Structure formats: structure tokens, C-alpha cells
XYZ file of C-alpha atoms in Angstrom:
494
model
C -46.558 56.121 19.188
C -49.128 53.512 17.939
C -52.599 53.768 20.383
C -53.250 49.921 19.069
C -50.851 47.008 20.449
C -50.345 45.624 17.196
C -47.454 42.714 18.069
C -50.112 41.962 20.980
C -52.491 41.250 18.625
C -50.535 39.867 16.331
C -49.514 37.040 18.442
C -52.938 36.466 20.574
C -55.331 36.938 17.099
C -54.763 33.707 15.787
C -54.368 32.009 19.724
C -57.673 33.343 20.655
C -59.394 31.971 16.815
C -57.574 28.599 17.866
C -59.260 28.364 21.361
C -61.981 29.447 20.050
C -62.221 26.054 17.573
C -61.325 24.090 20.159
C -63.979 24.842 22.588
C -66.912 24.658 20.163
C -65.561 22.305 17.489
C -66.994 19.201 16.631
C -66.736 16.311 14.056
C -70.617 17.227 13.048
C -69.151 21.082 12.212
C -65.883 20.342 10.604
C -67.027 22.477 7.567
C -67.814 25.408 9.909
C -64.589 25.495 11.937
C -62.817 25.341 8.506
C -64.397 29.106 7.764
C -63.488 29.648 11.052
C -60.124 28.737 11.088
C -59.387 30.625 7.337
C -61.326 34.150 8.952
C -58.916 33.688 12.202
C -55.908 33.131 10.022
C -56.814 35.932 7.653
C -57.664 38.407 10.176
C -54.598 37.471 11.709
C -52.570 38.154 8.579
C -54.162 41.147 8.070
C -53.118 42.459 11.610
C -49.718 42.166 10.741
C -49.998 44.325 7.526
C -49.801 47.698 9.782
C -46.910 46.645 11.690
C -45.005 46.556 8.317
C -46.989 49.377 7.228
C -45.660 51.947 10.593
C -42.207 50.487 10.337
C -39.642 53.161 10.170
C -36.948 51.902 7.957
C -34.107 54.442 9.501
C -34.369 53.486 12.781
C -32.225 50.878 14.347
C -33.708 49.787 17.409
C -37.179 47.922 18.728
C -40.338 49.185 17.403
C -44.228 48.796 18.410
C -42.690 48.276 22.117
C -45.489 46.464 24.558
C -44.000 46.159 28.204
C -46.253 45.246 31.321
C -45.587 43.314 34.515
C -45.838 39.351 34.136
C -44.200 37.553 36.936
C -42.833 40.331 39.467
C -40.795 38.565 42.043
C -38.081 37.895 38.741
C -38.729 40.515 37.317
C -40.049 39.185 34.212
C -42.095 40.994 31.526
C -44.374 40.811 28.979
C -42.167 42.963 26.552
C -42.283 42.992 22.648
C -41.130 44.703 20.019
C -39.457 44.458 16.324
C -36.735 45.621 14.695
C -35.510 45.129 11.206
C -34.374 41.992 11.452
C -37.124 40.640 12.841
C -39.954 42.337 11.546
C -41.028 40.175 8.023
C -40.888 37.288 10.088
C -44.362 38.637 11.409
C -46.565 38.888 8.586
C -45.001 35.876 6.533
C -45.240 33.883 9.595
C -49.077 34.765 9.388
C -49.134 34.561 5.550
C -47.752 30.653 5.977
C -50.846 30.178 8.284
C -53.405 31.009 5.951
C -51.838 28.943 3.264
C -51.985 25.845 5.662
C -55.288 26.545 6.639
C -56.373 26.794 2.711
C -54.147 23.252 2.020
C -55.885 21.037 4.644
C -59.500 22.480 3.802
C -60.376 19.207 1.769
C -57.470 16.838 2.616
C -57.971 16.944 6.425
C -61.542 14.649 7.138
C -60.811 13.369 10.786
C -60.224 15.895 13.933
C -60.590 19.075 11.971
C -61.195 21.281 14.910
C -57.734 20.347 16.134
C -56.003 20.117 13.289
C -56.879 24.181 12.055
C -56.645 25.004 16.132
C -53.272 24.038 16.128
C -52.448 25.901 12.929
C -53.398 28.940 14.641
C -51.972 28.801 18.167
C -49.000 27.395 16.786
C -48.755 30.700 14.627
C -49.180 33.074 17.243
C -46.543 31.180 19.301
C -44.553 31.899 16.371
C -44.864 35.329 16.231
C -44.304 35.380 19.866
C -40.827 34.339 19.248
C -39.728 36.889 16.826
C -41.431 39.583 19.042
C -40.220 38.813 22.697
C -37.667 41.367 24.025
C -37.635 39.441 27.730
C -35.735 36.351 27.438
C -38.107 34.644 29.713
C -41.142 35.552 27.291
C -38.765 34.122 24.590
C -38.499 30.778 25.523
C -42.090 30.304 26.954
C -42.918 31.004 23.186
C -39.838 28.820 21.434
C -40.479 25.998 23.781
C -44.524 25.956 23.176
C -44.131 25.666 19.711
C -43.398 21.950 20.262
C -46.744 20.997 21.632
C -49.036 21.944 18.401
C -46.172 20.902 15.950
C -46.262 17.356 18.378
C -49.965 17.060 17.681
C -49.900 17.641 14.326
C -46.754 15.104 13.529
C -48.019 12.769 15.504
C -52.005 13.286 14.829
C -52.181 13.701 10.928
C -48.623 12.258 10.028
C -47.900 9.047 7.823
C -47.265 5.075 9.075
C -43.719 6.158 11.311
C -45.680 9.732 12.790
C -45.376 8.265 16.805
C -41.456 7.924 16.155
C -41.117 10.873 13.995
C -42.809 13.133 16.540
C -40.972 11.884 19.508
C -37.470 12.301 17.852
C -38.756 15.973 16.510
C -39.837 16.605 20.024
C -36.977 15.041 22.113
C -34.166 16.421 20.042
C -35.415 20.352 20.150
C -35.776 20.219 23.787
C -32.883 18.685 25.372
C -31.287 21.101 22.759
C -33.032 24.110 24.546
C -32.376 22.746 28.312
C -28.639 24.308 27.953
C -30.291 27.324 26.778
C -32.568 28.299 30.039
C -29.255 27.374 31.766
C -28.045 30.434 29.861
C -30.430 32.577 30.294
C -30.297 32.109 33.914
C -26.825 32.672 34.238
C -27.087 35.973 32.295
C -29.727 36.870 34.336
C -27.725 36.493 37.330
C -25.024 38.857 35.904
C -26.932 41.645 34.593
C -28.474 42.384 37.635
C -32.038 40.252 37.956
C -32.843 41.596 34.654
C -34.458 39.447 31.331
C -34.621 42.126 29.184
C -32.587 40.845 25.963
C -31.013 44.325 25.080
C -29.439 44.854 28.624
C -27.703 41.532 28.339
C -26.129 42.957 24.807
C -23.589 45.144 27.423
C -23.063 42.739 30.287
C -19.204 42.022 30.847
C -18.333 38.514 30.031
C -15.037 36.992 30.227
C -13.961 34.402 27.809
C -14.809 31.289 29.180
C -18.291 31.963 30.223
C -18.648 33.395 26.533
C -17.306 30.281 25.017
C -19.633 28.487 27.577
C -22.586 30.575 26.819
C -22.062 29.906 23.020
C -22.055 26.489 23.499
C -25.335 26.664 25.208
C -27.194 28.781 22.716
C -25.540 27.066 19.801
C -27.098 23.668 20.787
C -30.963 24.849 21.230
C -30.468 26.885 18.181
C -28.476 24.522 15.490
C -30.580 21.879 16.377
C -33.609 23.791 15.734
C -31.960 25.118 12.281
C -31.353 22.128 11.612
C -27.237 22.337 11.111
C -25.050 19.378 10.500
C -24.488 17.052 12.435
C -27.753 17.340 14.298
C -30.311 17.504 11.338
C -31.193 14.252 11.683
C -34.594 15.091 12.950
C -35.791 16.830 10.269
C -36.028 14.341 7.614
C -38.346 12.674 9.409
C -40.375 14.445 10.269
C -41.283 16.228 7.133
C -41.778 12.490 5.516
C -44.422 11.788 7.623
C -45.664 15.296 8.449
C -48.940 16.499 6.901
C -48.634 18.696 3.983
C -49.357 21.690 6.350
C -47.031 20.255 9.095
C -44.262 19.950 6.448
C -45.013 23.804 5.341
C -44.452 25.435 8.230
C -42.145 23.538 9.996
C -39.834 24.209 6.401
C -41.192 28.135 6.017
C -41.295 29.037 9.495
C -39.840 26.780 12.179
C -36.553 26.403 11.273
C -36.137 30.150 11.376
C -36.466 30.143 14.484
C -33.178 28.903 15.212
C -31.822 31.104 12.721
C -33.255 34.330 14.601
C -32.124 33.295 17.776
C -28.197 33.277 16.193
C -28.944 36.997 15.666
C -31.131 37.960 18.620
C -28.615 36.033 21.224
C -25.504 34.321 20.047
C -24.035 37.201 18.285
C -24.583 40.359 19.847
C -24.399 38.530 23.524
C -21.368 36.934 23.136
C -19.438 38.582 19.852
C -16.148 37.657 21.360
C -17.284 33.757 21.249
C -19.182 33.868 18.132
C -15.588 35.566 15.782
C -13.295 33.266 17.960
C -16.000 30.258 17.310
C -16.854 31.503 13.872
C -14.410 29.134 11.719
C -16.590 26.082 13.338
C -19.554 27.651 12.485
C -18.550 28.658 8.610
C -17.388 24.893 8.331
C -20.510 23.354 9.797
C -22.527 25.547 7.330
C -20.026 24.855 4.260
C -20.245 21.107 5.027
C -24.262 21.480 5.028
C -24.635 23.226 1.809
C -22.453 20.552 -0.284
C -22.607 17.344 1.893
C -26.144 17.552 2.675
C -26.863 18.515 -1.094
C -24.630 15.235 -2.621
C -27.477 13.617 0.008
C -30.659 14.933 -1.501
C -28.912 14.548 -4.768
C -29.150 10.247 -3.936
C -32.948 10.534 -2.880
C -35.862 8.335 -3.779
C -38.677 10.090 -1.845
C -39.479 13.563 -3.310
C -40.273 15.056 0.597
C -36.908 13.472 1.562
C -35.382 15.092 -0.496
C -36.786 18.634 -0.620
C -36.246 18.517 3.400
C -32.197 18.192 2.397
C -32.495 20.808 0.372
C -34.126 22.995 3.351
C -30.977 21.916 5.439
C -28.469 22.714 2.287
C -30.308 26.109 2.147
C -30.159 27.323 5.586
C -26.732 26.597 5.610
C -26.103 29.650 3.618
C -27.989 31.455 6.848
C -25.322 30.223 9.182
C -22.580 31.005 6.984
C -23.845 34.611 5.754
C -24.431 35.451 9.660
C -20.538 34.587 10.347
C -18.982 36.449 8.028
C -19.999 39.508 10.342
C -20.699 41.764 7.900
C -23.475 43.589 6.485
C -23.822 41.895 3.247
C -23.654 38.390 4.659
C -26.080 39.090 7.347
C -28.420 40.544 5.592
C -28.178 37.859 2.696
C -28.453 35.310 5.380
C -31.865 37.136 6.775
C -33.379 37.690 3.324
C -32.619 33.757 2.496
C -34.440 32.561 5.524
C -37.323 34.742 4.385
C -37.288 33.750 0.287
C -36.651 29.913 2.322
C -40.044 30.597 3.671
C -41.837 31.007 0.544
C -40.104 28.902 -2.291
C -39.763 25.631 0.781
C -43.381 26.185 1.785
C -44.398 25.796 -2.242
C -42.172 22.973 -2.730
C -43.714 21.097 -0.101
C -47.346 22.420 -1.026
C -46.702 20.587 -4.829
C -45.932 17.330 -3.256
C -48.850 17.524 -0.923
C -50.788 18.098 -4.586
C -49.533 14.948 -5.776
C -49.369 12.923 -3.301
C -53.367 13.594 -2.108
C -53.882 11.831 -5.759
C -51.730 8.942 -6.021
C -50.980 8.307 -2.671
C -47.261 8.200 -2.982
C -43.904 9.958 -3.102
C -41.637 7.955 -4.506
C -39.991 9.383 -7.871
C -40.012 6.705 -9.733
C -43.904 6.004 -9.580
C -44.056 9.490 -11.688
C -43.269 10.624 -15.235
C -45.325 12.445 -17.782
C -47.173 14.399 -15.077
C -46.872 17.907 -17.062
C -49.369 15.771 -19.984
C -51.915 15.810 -17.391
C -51.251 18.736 -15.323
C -49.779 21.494 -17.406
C -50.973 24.198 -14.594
C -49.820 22.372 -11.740
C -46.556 21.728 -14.179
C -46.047 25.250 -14.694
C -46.368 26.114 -10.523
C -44.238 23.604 -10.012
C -41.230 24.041 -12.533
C -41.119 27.886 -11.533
C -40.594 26.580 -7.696
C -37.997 24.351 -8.716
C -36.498 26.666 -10.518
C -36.278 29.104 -7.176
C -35.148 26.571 -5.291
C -31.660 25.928 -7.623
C -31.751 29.821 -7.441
C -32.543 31.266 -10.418
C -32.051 34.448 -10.801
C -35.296 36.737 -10.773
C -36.902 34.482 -7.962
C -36.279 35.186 -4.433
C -33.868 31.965 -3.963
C -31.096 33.678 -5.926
C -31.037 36.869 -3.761
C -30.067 35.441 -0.444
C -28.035 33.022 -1.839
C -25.984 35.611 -4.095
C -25.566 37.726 -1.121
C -23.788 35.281 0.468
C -22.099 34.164 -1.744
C -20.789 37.635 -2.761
C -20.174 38.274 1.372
C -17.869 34.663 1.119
C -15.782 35.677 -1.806
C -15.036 39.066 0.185
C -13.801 37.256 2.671
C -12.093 34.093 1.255
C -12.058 33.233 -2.663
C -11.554 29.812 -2.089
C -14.390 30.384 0.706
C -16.987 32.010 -1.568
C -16.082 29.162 -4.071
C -17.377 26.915 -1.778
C -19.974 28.219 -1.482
C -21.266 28.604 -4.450
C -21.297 25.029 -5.687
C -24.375 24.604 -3.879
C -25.715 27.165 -7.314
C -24.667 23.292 -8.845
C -25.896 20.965 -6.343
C -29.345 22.070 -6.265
C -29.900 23.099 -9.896
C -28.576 18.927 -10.166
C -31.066 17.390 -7.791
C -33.982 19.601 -8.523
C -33.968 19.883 -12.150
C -33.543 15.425 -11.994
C -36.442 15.321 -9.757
C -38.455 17.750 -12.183
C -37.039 15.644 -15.363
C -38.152 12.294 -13.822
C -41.818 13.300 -12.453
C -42.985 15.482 -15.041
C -41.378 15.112 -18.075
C -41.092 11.995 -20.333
C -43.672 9.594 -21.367
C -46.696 8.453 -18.959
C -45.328 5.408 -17.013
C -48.505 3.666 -15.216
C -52.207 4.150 -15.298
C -52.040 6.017 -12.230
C -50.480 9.089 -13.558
C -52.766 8.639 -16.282
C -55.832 9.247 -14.376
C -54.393 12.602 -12.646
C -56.583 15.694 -12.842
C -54.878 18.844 -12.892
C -55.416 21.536 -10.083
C -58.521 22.665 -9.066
C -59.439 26.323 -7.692
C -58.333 25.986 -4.227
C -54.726 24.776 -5.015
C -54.260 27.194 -7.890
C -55.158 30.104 -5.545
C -52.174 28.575 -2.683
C -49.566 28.710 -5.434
C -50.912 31.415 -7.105
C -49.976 33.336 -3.763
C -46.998 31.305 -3.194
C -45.608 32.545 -6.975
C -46.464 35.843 -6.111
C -44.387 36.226 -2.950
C -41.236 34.006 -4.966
C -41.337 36.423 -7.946
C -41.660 40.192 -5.930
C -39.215 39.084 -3.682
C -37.024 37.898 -6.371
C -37.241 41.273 -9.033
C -38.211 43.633 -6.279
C -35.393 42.769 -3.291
C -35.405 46.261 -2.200
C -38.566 46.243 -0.417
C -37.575 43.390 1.976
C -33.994 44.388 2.490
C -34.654 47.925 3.553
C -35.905 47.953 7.112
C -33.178 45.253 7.827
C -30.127 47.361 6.764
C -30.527 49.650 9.690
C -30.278 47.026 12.541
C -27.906 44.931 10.746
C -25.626 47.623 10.660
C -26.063 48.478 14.198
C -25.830 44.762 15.719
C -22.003 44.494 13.301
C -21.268 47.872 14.479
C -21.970 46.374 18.377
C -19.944 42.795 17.712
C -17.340 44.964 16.249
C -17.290 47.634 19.089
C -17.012 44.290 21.851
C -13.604 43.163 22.538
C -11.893 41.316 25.303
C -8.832 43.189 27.031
């Protein structure tokens, strides 16, 4: 037993720091509610630490469990807890925040108060989602993330941020409309109850399965996002501030992946194996389609957001190959997603804040004038074609590996996207930093001062351990995979 309520504070930490800024934050303090906002987001990081710290790798179920009344009459409840496979969603979600906060410290000039507020309320909604046990509690969290991601789209983002933000904002909630529909009906069936683990044993038949799946799939591919719905995404990380773009990459679209493995498949296994060969070619068709896309692209934040959709395809199609190696490779890639993504997006931010544009072709010669920056940024690239001894190989080879188990021609498939990306990342890296100076522009670049180093100095770190020290991170997962494949397995229609 734990005397502190450590997801509690995890998720209200950063909330409280955010309402904090907003209540006494002016234009005349912006350089005071920027310490504010970094001690919020660092305390708030740092409250996570002992969650990870108490977690007892060989147990299965929900840890840290919180549970008080919240809305009687439904019997709703505040109830948290984590299990493995949600559990380094927590701190990295928190870890993203303080990088964001670090990123807009100079950049950001107009509205600072709201800007680093909505950092740090958007982060504890975050957390909220991977920590909700009652359904209810779930999607008050998923849906609020919209508003603070809204603001900051449509706020801080480029020339097209009004459009961008509505079609961001529009697409994930009509998406998650079907979804309340589902939880209501499930609620209606087990009883009046919300909590997500009694739903795990309530009799379905087929077609309210197949219904059900339906439902959850389109709140949670669209918030992925999977093809054919993805359309979203594109732009709005173009004209998304360089924070905006990092966690929507590192930390938003995982929340569609967790809901996959919190809802579709242990709620409705019978619907997710019959349903699975839709998924699997969905996913298959996002890792190569989607990465022939970014391979054609012009805009360097265009085409790192393809690659975010190529790469959480492997999630998909590592969760529906039900079994433990492709789950847990799908889990561990939305996790290294979170750091290498977040970076990649971080370096264009870098450049872009000095010449004002992201086109490739307005760059060439930039590792002349930035060799540090240069080095960050070829070492990201490299994780992101999934090189091995960074984390992007590890999830990636797991699934891979899961694929071939299951199909040759399958895992084959798979495993072009190893070509794909190495092809349009390495070109992008070739055009913008290598080869002679092109314009005047790139000329006059300075190379990265103290505050950027230290981002991707932290960034590298968390690429590299995960990438030659695996172990740690996939450890407290392998329990609760195991039990949720052992549960789909167990579940079969008569």
C-alpha cells in the first residue's frame, strides 16, 4: 500500500501549476510564469518517478489504485490505477512536458501565460487517460485533451492554424461520439457499472461485438492516426508550434493506441481476431503507402508527420498479431515513438526559429555551420529509419519478428518500412545538411545554444538507453501483456 496518491498527483500537479499561470499571468510577467511553468512541469515529472519506482514488475493487474465517489446516481468513480502497459506512459508523458516547456522558453513572445498553462493542463489530462480505470473518467480526460491542443493549434500555429485546428478538432470528436455510445451500452449490460475491468467479462454476442468494435475503432484510429483517416494530422503538425507538434507526435497519438489495448481487445476479443485481417491491412498499407508519401515531401514537418503515421502503423499491426511479442513490440514502439518523433520535430523547430522556413530545398550545408546541432540531428534520423542500438529499432524488430511468426510473406511486409524510412530520412538529412552552402541564409546560421543542446541532450539520452538497454522498459509490461493474450485467448463465442 502507498500512503501518498501518487497517479492523483500525477495528473492534478501539472493542472493545478497550469491554473495557477493562468490566474496570475500577465504579458508584463511572461519571464516569471516561464520559471513557473518549467518548476510545475518538473515537479510534475518528478512525481511520476515513484510510481515507476513502487511498480512491481510480477504483478499483472492495476497498481497505485485511487477509487472515491464522483457522480453517485451512475455510479461513476474517480478510479485510477496502472498496470504494465500503461505505466511509462506516465512519466514520459511528463518528461515530454518539460521538454515543451524548455522549447518555447525564448520562441514563444505573445500570450505566454497561456501558452505554458496549456502545456501543463494538457499533460495532466494526459496522464488522466492512461490512469482512468472508470470508463466515464476515461473519456472526460480523452475528450479534454482537445481544448488545450485547440488553443495551442489555433493560438501559436502558422498562416492555415484556424483550419488546421478545426479539422484536428472536428475529426477526433465525431470520431469519439460512437465511442460514449459504447460505453453506454456496456454500461447498460454489466449492470450500471463503469468500471473498465468488469466490462472485460460481460457476455457479448457477436453482433454487438462487431458493433462495439466499430465504435471504439473509429474514436481510436482516428486519434492514431490510421489510414484512411490520417488526414488530420498533417496539418496540423505543419502549422502547429514546435511544442504543439511534440506532443501531439510523442504523446497524443498514443492515446489511441492505448485505448486498442485498454478497450478494443480485451472487451471485445471475439471482434478484434474476427476483425483483425482489416486491422493488419490498414496498418500494412500505413507503414508502406504512407512511407512512398513522406518519401515525395517538400516540407521537412510534412514529412516527419508521415513518418509518425508509417510508424504507428507497426503499433496496430504488432497489437493484432495477439501475441506477446507483437504486443509488447507494438507498446515499446509507441514509447521509443515518443522520444525519437518528439526530437525530430524539436530539430525542425531549431531550424526553422532561424530561417523562418521548412522547405528542403532552402537548406544544404547546414552541418558547416552547425556541427552540434548536425550531430543531434543525424543520430535522430538515424532512430527514426531504425537503427539498431536506438530505441526505433526495438519496437520495430519486435514486430517485425511477431509478423514473420505469423506470416513470412506478412513479416516481409513489414519490414520494408526498415527501407522506406532509412530512404526518406537519410534524403532529407543528405539535402539539408550535407553538400555545399546554397544561399546566404544558411550561411548566417549559428549553431545551438545552451538551452537547445540541453532538450536534445535529454532527448539522445532517452533514444540511446532505450535502444541498448530494452530490458528496463519491457519488463513491467510482460506481465499484463501476457495476462490480457491469455484473457482474448480464454474468450470465445459458443
Amino acid at each position: 500500500m502507498h500512503s501518498l496518491p501518487l497517479l492523483s498527483l500525477s495528473i492534478w500537479t501539472p493542472i493545478a501549476f497550469g491554473i495557477l499561470i493562468l490566474l496570475i499571468g500577465r504579458d508584463a510577467n511572461a519571464p516569471a510564469m516561464r520559471w513557473l511553468a518549467l518548476v510545475g512541469a518538473v515537479v510534475s515529472f518528478l512525481v511520476t518517478l515513484p510510481v515507476v519506482g513502487g511498480f512491481d514488475v510480477a504483478k499483472a493487474g492495476m497498481q497505485f489504485a485511487e477509487q472515491a465517489r464522483w457522480i453517485e446516481p451512475f455510479n461513476i468513480q474517480y478510479q485510477l490505477g496502472v498496470d504494465g502497459i500503461s505505466l511509462w506512459f506516465v512519466p514520459l508523458t511528463a518528461f515530454i512536458t518539460v521538454i515543451t516547456v524548455i522549447a518555447g522558453w525564448e520562441v514563444i513572445t505573445e500570450r505566454v501565460a497561456l501558452y505554458m498553462a496549456s502545456f501543463l493542463i494538457l499533460s495532466g489530462l494526459m496522464v488522466g487517460v492512461f490512469c482512468a480505470v472508470d470508463a466515464m473518467l476515461f473519456y472526460v480526460f480523452f475528450e479534454a485533451t482537445l481544448i488545450p491542443m485547440y488553443l495551442i493549434i489555433g493560438i501559436w500555429g502558422g498562416q492555415r492554424r484556424v483550419y488546421a485546428a478545426f479539422k484536428f478538432f472536428l475529426y477526433t470528436l465525431l470520431g469519439s461520439l460512437l465511442m460514449l455510445v459504447a460505453l453506454l451500452y456496456l454500461y447498460s449490460q454489466s449492470g450500471g457499472s463503469f468500471n473498465i475491468l468488469d466490462w472485460y467479462t460481460v457476455p457479448l454476442t457477436r453482433t454487438a461485438q462487431i458493433l462495439l468494435f466499430v465504435a471504439f475503432f473509429a474514436a481510436f484510429a482516428v486519434k492514431i492516426p490510421m489510414w484512411p483517416v490520417h488526414t488530420w494530422l498533417p496539418d496540423a503538425h505543419v502549422e502547429a508550434p514546435t511544442g504543439g507538434s511534440i506532443v501531439l507526435a510523442a504523446i497524443m497519438l498514443k492515446l489511441g493506441a492505448y485505448g486498442f489495448v485498454r478497450f478494443v481487445l480485451p472487451i471485445v476479443p471475439d471482434a478484434s481476431r474476427e476483425l483483425a485481417p482489416l486491422v493488419i491491412t490498414l496498418s500494412v498499407i500505413a507503414v508502406i503507402y504512407i512511407g512512398l508519401v513522406a518519401m515525395v515531401q517538400t516540407d521537412m514537418k510534412k514529412l516527419v508527420a508521415y513518418s509518425s503515421i508509417a510508424h504507428m502503423g507497426f503499433v496496430t499491426l504488432g497489437f493484432f498479431l495477439f501475441s506477446n511479442l507483437g504486443v509488447e513490440g507494438g507498446l515499446v514502439q509507441m514509447i521509443s515513438h515518443g522520444f525519437v518523433s518528439g526530437a525530430m520535430f524539436m530539430g525542425i523547430g531549431v531550424l526553422y526559429d532561424r530561417m523562418h522556413t521548412r522547405a528542403i530545398a532552402d537548406y544544404g550545408g547546414v552541418t558547416t555551420k552547425m556541427p552540434h546541432f548536425a550531430a543531434f540531428a543525424v543520430l535522430f534520423a538515424m532512430a527514426n529509419a531504425g537503427l539498431p542500438g536506438t530505441s526505433g529499432f526495438v519496437g520495430e524488430w519486435m514486430v517485425i519478428l511477431a509478423a514473420v511468426r505469423e506470416n513470412f510473406w506478412l513479416g516481409l511486409l513489414a519490414a520494408t518500412t526498415l527501407v522506406l524510412a532509412a530512404g526518406y530520412t537519410l534524403w532529407m538529412v543528405k539535402r539539408v545538411f550535407f553538400g555545399p552552402v546554397r544561399n546566404e541564409h544558411v550561411e548566417a546560421l549559428r549553431d545551438i545554444g545552451a538551452r537547445e543542446f540541453l532538450i536534445l541532450a535529454l532527448l539522445a539520452a532517452g533514444t540511446l538507453w532505450f535502444g541498448l538497454y530494452p530490458k528496463f522498459f519491457t519488463d513491467p509490461m510482460q506481465s499484463s501483456v501476457a495476462q490480457l493474450l491469455q484473457h482474448v485467448a480464454a474468450s470465445k463465442l459458443q
